[in-house]
């Protein structure tokens, strides 16, 4: 180990900063965050530094360095931006023994500033002894996505109860187990989800019982996106990796389920068109039973749970039965498909609105106002519309939409075998039939699709694209 890791307490401490450029400004931000009192010595300073000086959060002087500047200082940071000779300053500093950081120059530094992930009070520091700063940045980004945004709130919450737990659970082994169960358990999850009031009650009960009480499990209603696992949200991924059981649809793209924690149980409740493998009320009951058994249930749905996903019904059932439900939005198929073949769903030149409709409403029929179909500056995205494509096109034409309106059919959007077909409103039914579209596919109707053929289609198989 080439460096000894330390966290420095700088609250109210003077830190001398040589230089006032961009690099210096970034370090000053960090120093201010840590409550330090920077003294900036620079012939020129960025507006941000000047404003901070005007607010009185730091001292700024435009004069030469004076050895007395280091008196009582906790740290010297040097930005060697050519504004002033730094070697004499370093010579003085070395003689005093003050920690020295020369930005981007570990050889001249006695301390270096690590890359950090800040979840105050939790702070993760990463360093490479100056060997590979870009690698450090990459690692930092990875850790950033792994740690819940409210990790700091969780640490603070635990901190508030620390002495109460110590008083209630006197044996140190029992106390460690108490905290382990706490951090793995439902109270911590409630804090992370922002439900602190409930967590507070649970914690008081846990302390009275001398162990975290068993409370019912919870359900996360998660949108898994249109298929490409890279389109999962950070939050979805985090919850999937924490799940005890995942209850999932059939239409998830390959690779999505690979992101679920390996040990989690899997229940496939996929409803394939026309063949309802598990009824909605049965799905509701499965979710409820799993949550009541105290498990972390992930209900994984394609796209977004609240766009033609019956997520609302599941939510209502669970809430009515007192189960905590967290909702995580996903990239709905329309957005995934539009992005993957570069269709701007609105574009002030062609479309000022976009409407998502289903080809199969509650009673199996198309349920949409003719005026919406007729409006020329409205992009229409039809979900579950493949088998009724011709009928929808006829309805739109009958309502007054031009038969020449361009359309695109996007099958298995964002998946490796995505297929894009083009046509017009007049030919839509025939295109779908002739090309044997089996879905899942979307119909996109409107002038915004006209440009599709000229744009790169990363997943499309060109020989099968019909124009
Ligand atoms: N909740 C989902 C939609 C479920 S309805 C969402 O927000 O995307 C199922 C319909 O979504 C399918 O019939 C199809 O029209 C569409 N769909 C889902 N995934 C798709 C994909 N990868 N490519 C094209 N259409 C898709």
CSV table of N, CA, C and O in Angstrom, one decimal, residues 251-338:
chain,number,residue,atom,x,y,z
A,251,UNK,N,-42.8,-11.2,-21.6
A,251,UNK,CA,-42.2,-10.4,-22.7
A,251,UNK,C,-40.9,-9.7,-22.4
A,251,UNK,O,-40.5,-8.8,-23.1
A,252,UNK,N,-40.3,-10.1,-21.3
A,252,UNK,CA,-39.0,-9.4,-21.0
A,252,UNK,C,-37.9,-9.8,-22.0
A,252,UNK,O,-37.9,-10.9,-22.4
A,253,UNK,N,-37.1,-8.8,-22.3
A,253,UNK,CA,-36.0,-9.1,-23.2
A,253,UNK,C,-35.0,-10.0,-22.6
A,253,UNK,O,-34.9,-10.2,-21.4
A,254,UNK,N,-34.3,-10.7,-23.5
A,254,UNK,CA,-33.2,-11.6,-23.0
A,254,UNK,C,-32.2,-10.8,-22.2
A,254,UNK,O,-31.9,-9.7,-22.6
A,255,UNK,N,-31.8,-11.3,-21.2
A,255,UNK,CA,-30.7,-10.6,-20.4
A,255,UNK,C,-31.3,-9.9,-19.2
A,255,UNK,O,-30.6,-9.6,-18.3
A,256,UNK,N,-32.6,-9.5,-19.3
A,256,UNK,CA,-33.1,-8.8,-18.1
A,256,UNK,C,-33.2,-9.6,-16.9
A,256,UNK,O,-32.7,-9.2,-15.8
A,257,UNK,N,-33.6,-10.9,-17.0
A,257,UNK,CA,-33.7,-11.7,-15.8
A,257,UNK,C,-32.3,-12.1,-15.3
A,257,UNK,O,-32.2,-12.4,-14.1
A,258,UNK,N,-31.3,-12.0,-16.2
A,258,UNK,CA,-29.9,-12.2,-15.7
A,258,UNK,C,-29.5,-11.2,-14.7
A,258,UNK,O,-28.5,-11.4,-14.0
A,259,UNK,N,-30.2,-10.1,-14.7
A,259,UNK,CA,-29.8,-9.0,-13.8
A,259,UNK,C,-30.4,-9.2,-12.4
A,259,UNK,O,-30.1,-8.4,-11.5
A,260,UNK,N,-31.3,-10.1,-12.3
A,260,UNK,CA,-32.0,-10.4,-11.0
A,260,UNK,C,-31.0,-11.2,-10.1
A,260,UNK,O,-30.2,-12.0,-10.6
A,261,UNK,N,-31.0,-10.9,-8.8
A,261,UNK,CA,-30.1,-11.6,-7.9
A,261,UNK,C,-30.3,-13.1,-8.1
A,261,UNK,O,-31.4,-13.7,-8.2
A,262,UNK,N,-29.1,-13.8,-8.2
A,262,UNK,CA,-29.1,-15.2,-8.6
A,262,UNK,C,-29.9,-16.1,-7.7
A,262,UNK,O,-30.6,-17.0,-8.2
A,263,UNK,N,-29.9,-15.8,-6.4
A,263,UNK,CA,-30.6,-16.7,-5.5
A,263,UNK,C,-32.1,-16.4,-5.4
A,263,UNK,O,-32.9,-17.2,-4.7
A,264,UNK,N,-32.6,-15.4,-6.1
A,264,UNK,CA,-34.0,-15.1,-6.0
A,264,UNK,C,-34.9,-16.1,-6.7
A,264,UNK,O,-34.5,-16.7,-7.7
A,265,UNK,N,-36.0,-16.4,-6.1
A,265,UNK,CA,-37.0,-17.3,-6.8
A,265,UNK,C,-37.6,-16.6,-7.9
A,265,UNK,O,-37.8,-15.4,-7.9
A,266,UNK,N,-38.0,-17.4,-9.0
A,266,UNK,CA,-38.6,-16.7,-10.1
A,266,UNK,C,-40.0,-17.3,-10.4
A,266,UNK,O,-40.1,-18.5,-10.4
A,267,UNK,N,-40.9,-16.5,-10.6
A,267,UNK,CA,-42.3,-16.9,-10.9
A,267,UNK,C,-42.7,-16.3,-12.2
A,267,UNK,O,-42.8,-15.0,-12.3
A,268,UNK,N,-42.9,-17.1,-13.2
A,268,UNK,CA,-43.3,-16.6,-14.5
A,268,UNK,C,-44.8,-16.5,-14.6
A,268,UNK,O,-45.5,-17.5,-14.6
A,269,UNK,N,-45.3,-15.3,-14.7
A,269,UNK,CA,-46.8,-15.2,-14.8
A,269,UNK,C,-47.2,-14.6,-16.1
A,269,UNK,O,-48.2,-14.0,-16.3
A,270,UNK,N,-46.2,-14.8,-17.1
A,270,UNK,CA,-46.4,-14.2,-18.4
A,270,UNK,C,-47.8,-14.4,-19.0
A,270,UNK,O,-48.2,-15.6,-19.0
A,271,UNK,N,-48.3,-13.4,-19.5
A,271,UNK,CA,-49.6,-13.5,-20.2
A,271,UNK,C,-49.3,-13.4,-21.7
A,271,UNK,O,-49.1,-12.3,-22.2
A,272,UNK,N,-49.3,-14.5,-22.4
A,272,UNK,CA,-49.1,-14.4,-23.8
A,272,UNK,C,-50.5,-14.2,-24.5
A,272,UNK,O,-51.5,-14.7,-24.0
A,273,UNK,N,-50.4,-13.4,-25.5
A,273,UNK,CA,-51.7,-13.0,-26.2
A,273,UNK,C,-52.6,-14.2,-26.4
A,273,UNK,O,-52.2,-15.2,-27.0
A,274,UNK,N,-53.8,-14.0,-26.0
A,274,UNK,CA,-54.9,-15.0,-26.3
A,274,UNK,C,-54.7,-16.2,-25.4
A,274,UNK,O,-55.6,-17.1,-25.3
A,275,UNK,N,-53.7,-16.3,-24.6
A,275,UNK,CA,-53.4,-17.5,-23.8
A,275,UNK,C,-53.0,-17.0,-22.4
A,275,UNK,O,-51.9,-16.9,-22.1
A,276,UNK,N,-54.0,-16.6,-21.6
A,276,UNK,CA,-53.7,-16.0,-20.3
A,276,UNK,C,-53.2,-17.1,-19.4
A,276,UNK,O,-54.0,-17.9,-18.9
A,277,UNK,N,-51.9,-17.2,-19.3
A,277,UNK,CA,-51.3,-18.3,-18.5
A,277,UNK,C,-51.7,-18.2,-17.0
A,277,UNK,O,-52.1,-19.1,-16.3
A,278,UNK,N,-51.6,-17.0,-16.5
A,278,UNK,CA,-52.0,-16.7,-15.1
A,278,UNK,C,-53.0,-15.5,-15.1
A,278,UNK,O,-52.6,-14.5,-15.6
A,279,UNK,N,-54.1,-15.7,-14.5
A,279,UNK,CA,-55.1,-14.6,-14.5
A,279,UNK,C,-54.6,-13.4,-13.6
A,279,UNK,O,-53.9,-13.6,-12.6
A,280,UNK,N,-55.1,-12.2,-13.9
A,280,UNK,CA,-54.7,-11.1,-13.1
A,280,UNK,C,-55.0,-11.2,-11.6
A,280,UNK,O,-54.1,-10.9,-10.8
A,281,UNK,N,-56.1,-11.7,-11.3
A,281,UNK,CA,-56.4,-11.8,-9.9
A,281,UNK,C,-55.5,-12.9,-9.2
A,281,UNK,O,-55.1,-12.7,-8.0
A,282,UNK,N,-55.1,-13.9,-10.0
A,282,UNK,CA,-54.1,-14.8,-9.4
A,282,UNK,C,-52.7,-14.2,-9.2
A,282,UNK,O,-52.1,-14.4,-8.2
A,283,UNK,N,-52.4,-13.3,-10.2
A,283,UNK,CA,-51.1,-12.6,-10.0
A,283,UNK,C,-51.2,-11.7,-8.7
A,283,UNK,O,-50.2,-11.7,-7.9
A,284,UNK,N,-52.3,-11.0,-8.6
A,284,UNK,CA,-52.4,-10.2,-7.4
A,284,UNK,C,-52.2,-11.0,-6.1
A,284,UNK,O,-51.6,-10.6,-5.2
A,285,UNK,N,-52.8,-12.2,-6.1
A,285,UNK,CA,-52.8,-13.0,-4.9
A,285,UNK,C,-51.4,-13.5,-4.7
A,285,UNK,O,-50.9,-13.6,-3.6
A,286,UNK,N,-50.7,-13.9,-5.8
A,286,UNK,CA,-49.3,-14.3,-5.6
A,286,UNK,C,-48.4,-13.2,-5.0
A,286,UNK,O,-47.7,-13.5,-4.0
A,287,UNK,N,-48.6,-12.0,-5.5
A,287,UNK,CA,-47.8,-10.9,-5.0
A,287,UNK,C,-48.1,-10.7,-3.5
A,287,UNK,O,-47.2,-10.5,-2.7
A,288,UNK,N,-49.4,-10.7,-3.2
A,288,UNK,CA,-49.8,-10.5,-1.8
A,288,UNK,C,-49.2,-11.6,-0.9
A,288,UNK,O,-48.6,-11.3,0.2
A,289,UNK,N,-49.3,-12.9,-1.3
A,289,UNK,CA,-48.9,-14.0,-0.5
A,289,UNK,C,-47.3,-13.9,-0.2
A,289,UNK,O,-46.9,-14.1,0.9
A,290,UNK,N,-46.6,-13.6,-1.3
A,290,UNK,CA,-45.2,-13.5,-1.2
A,290,UNK,C,-44.8,-12.3,-0.2
A,290,UNK,O,-43.9,-12.5,0.6
A,291,UNK,N,-45.4,-11.2,-0.4
A,291,UNK,CA,-45.1,-10.1,0.5
A,291,UNK,C,-45.5,-10.4,2.0
A,291,UNK,O,-44.7,-10.1,2.9
A,292,UNK,N,-46.6,-11.0,2.1
A,292,UNK,CA,-47.0,-11.4,3.5
A,292,UNK,C,-46.1,-12.4,4.2
A,292,UNK,O,-46.0,-12.5,5.4
A,293,UNK,N,-45.4,-13.2,3.3
A,293,UNK,CA,-44.4,-14.1,3.9
A,293,UNK,C,-43.1,-13.3,4.3
A,293,UNK,O,-42.1,-14.0,4.6
A,294,UNK,N,-43.1,-12.0,4.1
A,294,UNK,CA,-42.0,-11.2,4.6
A,294,UNK,C,-40.9,-11.1,3.5
A,294,UNK,O,-39.8,-10.7,3.8
A,295,UNK,N,-41.2,-11.3,2.3
A,295,UNK,CA,-40.2,-11.3,1.3
A,295,UNK,C,-40.2,-10.0,0.5
A,295,UNK,O,-41.1,-9.3,0.4
A,296,UNK,N,-39.0,-9.7,0.0
A,296,UNK,CA,-38.8,-8.6,-0.9
A,296,UNK,C,-39.2,-9.1,-2.3
A,296,UNK,O,-38.5,-9.8,-3.0
A,297,UNK,N,-40.4,-8.6,-2.7
A,297,UNK,CA,-40.9,-9.1,-4.0
A,297,UNK,C,-40.6,-8.0,-5.1
A,297,UNK,O,-40.9,-6.9,-4.9
A,298,UNK,N,-40.1,-8.5,-6.2
A,298,UNK,CA,-40.0,-7.6,-7.3
A,298,UNK,C,-41.0,-8.1,-8.4
A,298,UNK,O,-41.0,-9.2,-8.8
A,299,UNK,N,-41.9,-7.2,-8.7
A,299,UNK,CA,-42.8,-7.4,-9.8
A,299,UNK,C,-42.3,-6.8,-11.0
A,299,UNK,O,-42.3,-5.5,-11.1
A,300,UNK,N,-41.8,-7.6,-11.9
A,300,UNK,CA,-41.1,-7.0,-13.1
A,300,UNK,C,-41.9,-7.1,-14.3
A,300,UNK,O,-42.4,-8.2,-14.8
A,301,UNK,N,-42.2,-5.9,-14.9
A,301,UNK,CA,-43.1,-5.8,-16.1
A,301,UNK,C,-42.3,-5.2,-17.2
A,301,UNK,O,-41.5,-4.3,-17.0
A,302,UNK,N,-42.7,-5.6,-18.4
A,302,UNK,CA,-42.0,-5.0,-19.6
A,302,UNK,C,-42.4,-3.5,-19.7
A,302,UNK,O,-43.4,-3.1,-19.3
A,303,UNK,N,-41.5,-2.7,-20.2
A,303,UNK,CA,-41.7,-1.3,-20.5
A,303,UNK,C,-41.9,-0.6,-19.1
A,303,UNK,O,-41.1,-0.7,-18.2
A,304,UNK,N,-43.0,0.2,-19.0
A,304,UNK,CA,-43.3,0.9,-17.8
A,304,UNK,C,-44.6,0.2,-17.2
A,304,UNK,O,-45.5,-0.2,-17.9
A,305,UNK,N,-44.5,0.1,-15.8
A,305,UNK,CA,-45.6,-0.7,-15.2
A,305,UNK,C,-47.0,0.0,-15.4
A,305,UNK,O,-48.0,-0.6,-15.3
A,306,UNK,N,-47.0,1.3,-15.6
A,306,UNK,CA,-48.2,2.0,-15.7
A,306,UNK,C,-48.7,2.4,-17.1
A,306,UNK,O,-49.5,3.3,-17.3
A,307,UNK,N,-48.0,1.8,-18.1
A,307,UNK,CA,-48.4,2.1,-19.4
A,307,UNK,C,-48.9,0.7,-20.0
A,307,UNK,O,-48.1,-0.2,-20.2
A,308,UNK,N,-50.2,0.6,-20.1
A,308,UNK,CA,-50.8,-0.7,-20.6
A,308,UNK,C,-50.2,-1.9,-19.8
A,308,UNK,O,-50.0,-2.9,-20.4
A,309,UNK,N,-50.0,-1.7,-18.6
A,309,UNK,CA,-49.3,-2.8,-17.8
A,309,UNK,C,-50.1,-3.4,-16.7
A,309,UNK,O,-49.7,-4.2,-16.0
A,310,UNK,N,-51.3,-2.8,-16.4
A,310,UNK,CA,-52.2,-3.3,-15.3
A,310,UNK,C,-51.5,-3.1,-14.0
A,310,UNK,O,-51.8,-3.7,-13.0
A,311,UNK,N,-50.4,-2.2,-14.0
A,311,UNK,CA,-49.7,-2.0,-12.7
A,311,UNK,C,-50.7,-1.3,-11.7
A,311,UNK,O,-50.6,-1.6,-10.5
A,312,UNK,N,-51.6,-0.5,-12.2
A,312,UNK,CA,-52.5,0.1,-11.3
A,312,UNK,C,-53.4,-0.8,-10.5
A,312,UNK,O,-53.6,-0.6,-9.3
A,313,UNK,N,-53.8,-1.9,-11.2
A,313,UNK,CA,-54.6,-2.9,-10.5
A,313,UNK,C,-53.8,-3.6,-9.4
A,313,UNK,O,-54.3,-3.9,-8.3
A,314,UNK,N,-52.6,-4.0,-9.7
A,314,UNK,CA,-51.7,-4.7,-8.7
A,314,UNK,C,-51.4,-3.7,-7.5
A,314,UNK,O,-51.5,-4.1,-6.3
A,315,UNK,N,-51.2,-2.5,-7.8
A,315,UNK,CA,-50.9,-1.5,-6.8
A,315,UNK,C,-52.1,-1.4,-5.8
A,315,UNK,O,-51.9,-1.4,-4.6
A,316,UNK,N,-53.3,-1.3,-6.4
A,316,UNK,CA,-54.5,-1.1,-5.6
A,316,UNK,C,-54.7,-2.3,-4.7
A,316,UNK,O,-54.9,-2.1,-3.5
A,317,UNK,N,-54.5,-3.5,-5.2
A,317,UNK,CA,-54.8,-4.7,-4.5
A,317,UNK,C,-53.8,-4.8,-3.3
A,317,UNK,O,-54.2,-5.1,-2.2
A,318,UNK,N,-52.5,-4.5,-3.6
A,318,UNK,CA,-51.5,-4.6,-2.5
A,318,UNK,C,-51.7,-3.5,-1.4
A,318,UNK,O,-51.7,-3.8,-0.2
A,319,UNK,N,-51.9,-2.3,-1.9
A,319,UNK,CA,-52.1,-1.2,-0.9
A,319,UNK,C,-53.3,-1.5,0.0
A,319,UNK,O,-53.3,-1.2,1.2
A,320,UNK,N,-54.4,-1.9,-0.7
A,320,UNK,CA,-55.6,-2.2,0.1
A,320,UNK,C,-55.3,-3.2,1.2
A,320,UNK,O,-56.0,-3.3,2.2
A,321,UNK,N,-54.4,-4.1,1.0
A,321,UNK,CA,-54.0,-5.1,1.9
A,321,UNK,C,-52.8,-4.7,2.8
A,321,UNK,O,-52.2,-5.6,3.5
A,322,UNK,N,-52.5,-3.4,2.8
A,322,UNK,CA,-51.5,-2.9,3.7
A,322,UNK,C,-50.1,-3.2,3.4
A,322,UNK,O,-49.2,-3.2,4.2
A,323,UNK,N,-49.8,-3.6,2.1
A,323,UNK,CA,-48.4,-3.9,1.7
A,323,UNK,C,-47.7,-2.6,1.2
A,323,UNK,O,-48.3,-1.9,0.4
A,324,UNK,N,-46.5,-2.4,1.6
A,324,UNK,CA,-45.7,-1.3,1.0
A,324,UNK,C,-45.4,-1.6,-0.5
A,324,UNK,O,-44.9,-2.7,-0.8
A,325,UNK,N,-45.7,-0.6,-1.3
A,325,UNK,CA,-45.4,-0.8,-2.7
A,325,UNK,C,-44.5,0.4,-3.2
A,325,UNK,O,-44.8,1.5,-2.9
A,326,UNK,N,-43.4,0.0,-3.8
A,326,UNK,CA,-42.6,1.1,-4.4
A,326,UNK,C,-42.7,0.9,-5.9
A,326,UNK,O,-42.7,-0.2,-6.5
A,327,UNK,N,-42.8,2.1,-6.6
A,327,UNK,CA,-43.1,2.0,-8.0
A,327,UNK,C,-41.8,2.6,-8.7
A,327,UNK,O,-41.4,3.7,-8.4
A,328,UNK,N,-41.3,1.8,-9.7
A,328,UNK,CA,-40.1,2.2,-10.4
A,328,UNK,C,-40.5,2.3,-11.9
A,328,UNK,O,-40.8,1.3,-12.5
A,329,UNK,N,-40.5,3.5,-12.4
A,329,UNK,CA,-40.8,3.6,-13.8
A,329,UNK,C,-39.8,2.9,-14.8
A,329,UNK,O,-38.7,2.7,-14.4
A,330,UNK,N,-40.3,2.6,-15.9
A,330,UNK,CA,-39.4,2.0,-16.9
A,330,UNK,C,-39.5,2.7,-18.2
A,330,UNK,O,-40.5,3.5,-18.4
A,331,UNK,N,-38.6,2.4,-19.1
A,331,UNK,CA,-38.7,3.0,-20.5
A,331,UNK,C,-39.8,2.3,-21.2
A,331,UNK,O,-39.7,1.1,-21.5
A,332,UNK,N,-40.9,2.9,-21.5
A,332,UNK,CA,-42.0,2.3,-22.2
A,332,UNK,C,-41.6,2.0,-23.6
A,332,UNK,O,-40.8,2.6,-24.2
A,333,UNK,N,-42.3,0.9,-24.2
A,333,UNK,CA,-41.9,0.4,-25.5
A,333,UNK,C,-41.9,1.6,-26.6
A,333,UNK,O,-41.0,1.6,-27.4
A,334,UNK,N,-42.8,2.5,-26.5
A,334,UNK,CA,-42.9,3.6,-27.5
A,334,UNK,C,-41.6,4.4,-27.4
A,334,UNK,O,-41.0,4.7,-28.5
A,335,UNK,N,-41.1,4.7,-26.3
A,335,UNK,CA,-39.9,5.5,-26.2
A,335,UNK,C,-38.7,4.7,-26.6
A,335,UNK,O,-37.8,5.2,-27.3
A,336,UNK,N,-38.6,3.4,-26.2
A,336,UNK,CA,-37.5,2.6,-26.6
A,336,UNK,C,-37.4,2.4,-28.1
A,336,UNK,O,-36.4,2.6,-28.7
A,337,UNK,N,-38.6,2.1,-28.7
A,337,UNK,CA,-38.7,1.9,-30.1
A,337,UNK,C,-38.3,3.2,-30.9
A,337,UNK,O,-37.6,3.2,-31.9
A,338,UNK,N,-38.9,4.3,-30.4
A,338,UNK,CA,-38.6,5.6,-31.1
A,338,UNK,C,-37.1,5.9,-31.1
A,338,UNK,O,-36.6,6.2,-32.1
